[in-house]
Amino acid sequence: MQNITTTLKKLFYLWRRSQVPVKQPIKISRIDNLIIFLVCILISIISSYKLLLVSPLYIADIFSWFLTFTEILISSGVLILVSKKENPTISSRQIFLIITLLLAVQVTKLVLASTISPLSMIIPPALIISQGMGSITALAWVSIASFSWPDPAVAINNNLFFILLACSLVVSLLGGRIRSRAQLLQLSIFVPLGSFLSQWILIDQDKISLINEQKFVLANRDIFSDSLFLAMVMLFTILFIPIFESIFGLLTKARLLELADKEKPLIRRLSLEAPGTFEHTLLICGLAEEATRMIGGDIDLIKTGALYHDVGKLHAPNWFIENQDGSKNPHDELDDPIKSAEILQAHVDEGLKFARKNRLPKLIANFIPEHQGTLKMGYFFQKAKEKNIDVNEYYFRYKGPIPQSKETAILMLADGCEAALRAMNIDASDEEAFETISKIIYSRQKDGQLDDSNLSKGEIFLIKRSFLNVWKRIRHRRIQYPTSKNNTFS
Ligand SMILES: [Fe+2]
Ligand SMILES: [Fe+2]
């Protein structure tokens, strides 16, 4: 009985968590909304107008047209809602991409339905959408694109329809997870191969329906050339994905991993010109990755975001303690806490400039201001108070915004704990380390820094535990192993 109550409580908790938006939605301007709505109307007209081209035209035909028109319009609306739910920070450009692809497919069906296989029309756009906006959006797109055929005279073979759905499902599900261009290439070979084999097995046996109804294969029911054409279109799509990434601001897994390459010029510069910041960044990557894995967040996103979060320090590396190497602290010579606070804020402003110059995606650039939020620069504020008790706290707070996602919030917490964990005595117990982590996280919580991040209490606890695990690893690495004088073993 107790087990059932616990399970019910857990289910209720999970349900409640699922009702919370993960990220703050981005507002879309009225003009963009209007353009998107007009494109949806256009899609509905193109998908249904042929129903009116019958003579004589009866009321029943008009009613049937109206039903189809409304159905497509509502479906397009649902597609946009699904994409917004899966990507709360989706931009109008990306919504525009989804519906434009739907429009393009409907037009292609009208013009080329008798010469091009539906596989080649639907699978490549599904690949782009799954890569840029996730599997669920791609699946929603595929279902609308597969079910609505603008020309009622064109019948689609049942077996071919089944193969189309199966291939689209594979592409949508795998496309959202694929982490390298090489895997994309494999997909563009294996999906057409699979479609060829399944068409050969399922359709070729049913020759009558193939000849009479199946009008989509290229070169008159030649399933080989049909699959070859699909492979070519998919390869062509993969070639163009980087262009889609930059035009529509898509952030694919492959792009994230490319950005996380430590040989990227900006990261290389960080390691050479600000080695202390680079070391700090690497440790933060470890802390943030572990915590994100614990709460089930986007690991690739946080790893890349962590790598770029402090690139702004490149504008004046020696003004930051981790790069001072025990030499003079220029802040002491400056002896002006307000100016020092301005220099600290500059690492955020300059970081954003670096992000723009290097065309970093917005989701990565968000880590730069949000990891500092509106935190108080306590040290300089105290120094200023020693000089003038009435000094305004405003000058000693970062400009924000506070973290808007779980990932940027985790990075803020990792950033806060990194120095404390690194400085911690090697003999410190797990309890002491956990207490230090808890204190730092609690101070940020109390300061309201996590208010917009949607981190639950349970997740914050998991983050603390994961930071402790990383600390244990650091401690383990620092333990000196006893070695014999004549250490000859390797
Ligand atoms: Fe920072
Ligand atoms: Fe940092």
mmCIF file of N, CA, C and O in Angstrom, residues 10 85 185 192 202 210 324 467 481:
data_model
loop_
_atom_site.group_PDB
_atom_site.id
_atom_site.type_symbol
_atom_site.label_atom_id
_atom_site.label_comp_id
_atom_site.label_asym_id
_atom_site.label_seq_id
_atom_site.Cartn_x
_atom_site.Cartn_y
_atom_site.Cartn_z
ATOM 1 N N LYS A 10 5.100 10.057 -6.750
ATOM 2 C CA LYS A 10 6.153 10.301 -7.740
ATOM 3 C C LYS A 10 5.544 10.692 -9.074
ATOM 4 O O LYS A 10 5.997 11.621 -9.736
ATOM 5 N N LYS A 85 6.412 24.204 -27.952
ATOM 6 C CA LYS A 85 6.482 23.415 -26.708
ATOM 7 C C LYS A 85 7.840 22.713 -26.613
ATOM 8 O O LYS A 85 8.456 22.663 -25.545
ATOM 9 N N LEU A 185 25.701 11.338 -42.773
ATOM 10 C CA LEU A 185 25.993 10.707 -44.063
ATOM 11 C C LEU A 185 25.538 9.247 -44.059
ATOM 12 O O LEU A 185 24.945 8.761 -45.024
ATOM 13 N N PRO A 192 17.730 5.456 -47.606
ATOM 14 C CA PRO A 192 17.343 5.089 -48.978
ATOM 15 C C PRO A 192 17.507 3.592 -49.252
ATOM 16 O O PRO A 192 16.673 2.989 -49.938
ATOM 17 N N LEU A 202 7.716 -5.117 -50.371
ATOM 18 C CA LEU A 202 6.283 -4.865 -50.170
ATOM 19 C C LEU A 202 5.537 -4.462 -51.443
ATOM 20 O O LEU A 202 4.415 -4.878 -51.662
ATOM 21 N N LEU A 210 0.652 -1.367 -57.994
ATOM 22 C CA LEU A 210 1.847 -0.579 -58.282
ATOM 23 C C LEU A 210 1.695 0.193 -59.596
ATOM 24 O O LEU A 210 1.973 1.374 -59.686
ATOM 25 N N GLN A 324 46.537 36.039 -12.655
ATOM 26 C CA GLN A 324 47.547 36.947 -12.112
ATOM 27 C C GLN A 324 48.828 36.256 -11.680
ATOM 28 O O GLN A 324 49.851 36.900 -11.515
ATOM 29 N N PHE A 467 28.037 18.124 -7.887
ATOM 30 C CA PHE A 467 29.235 18.934 -7.648
ATOM 31 C C PHE A 467 30.145 18.214 -6.638
ATOM 32 O O PHE A 467 31.358 18.218 -6.768
ATOM 33 N N TYR A 481 50.392 9.486 -4.872
ATOM 34 C CA TYR A 481 50.549 8.049 -4.678
ATOM 35 C C TYR A 481 51.979 7.764 -4.228
ATOM 36 O O TYR A 481 52.931 8.356 -4.747
#
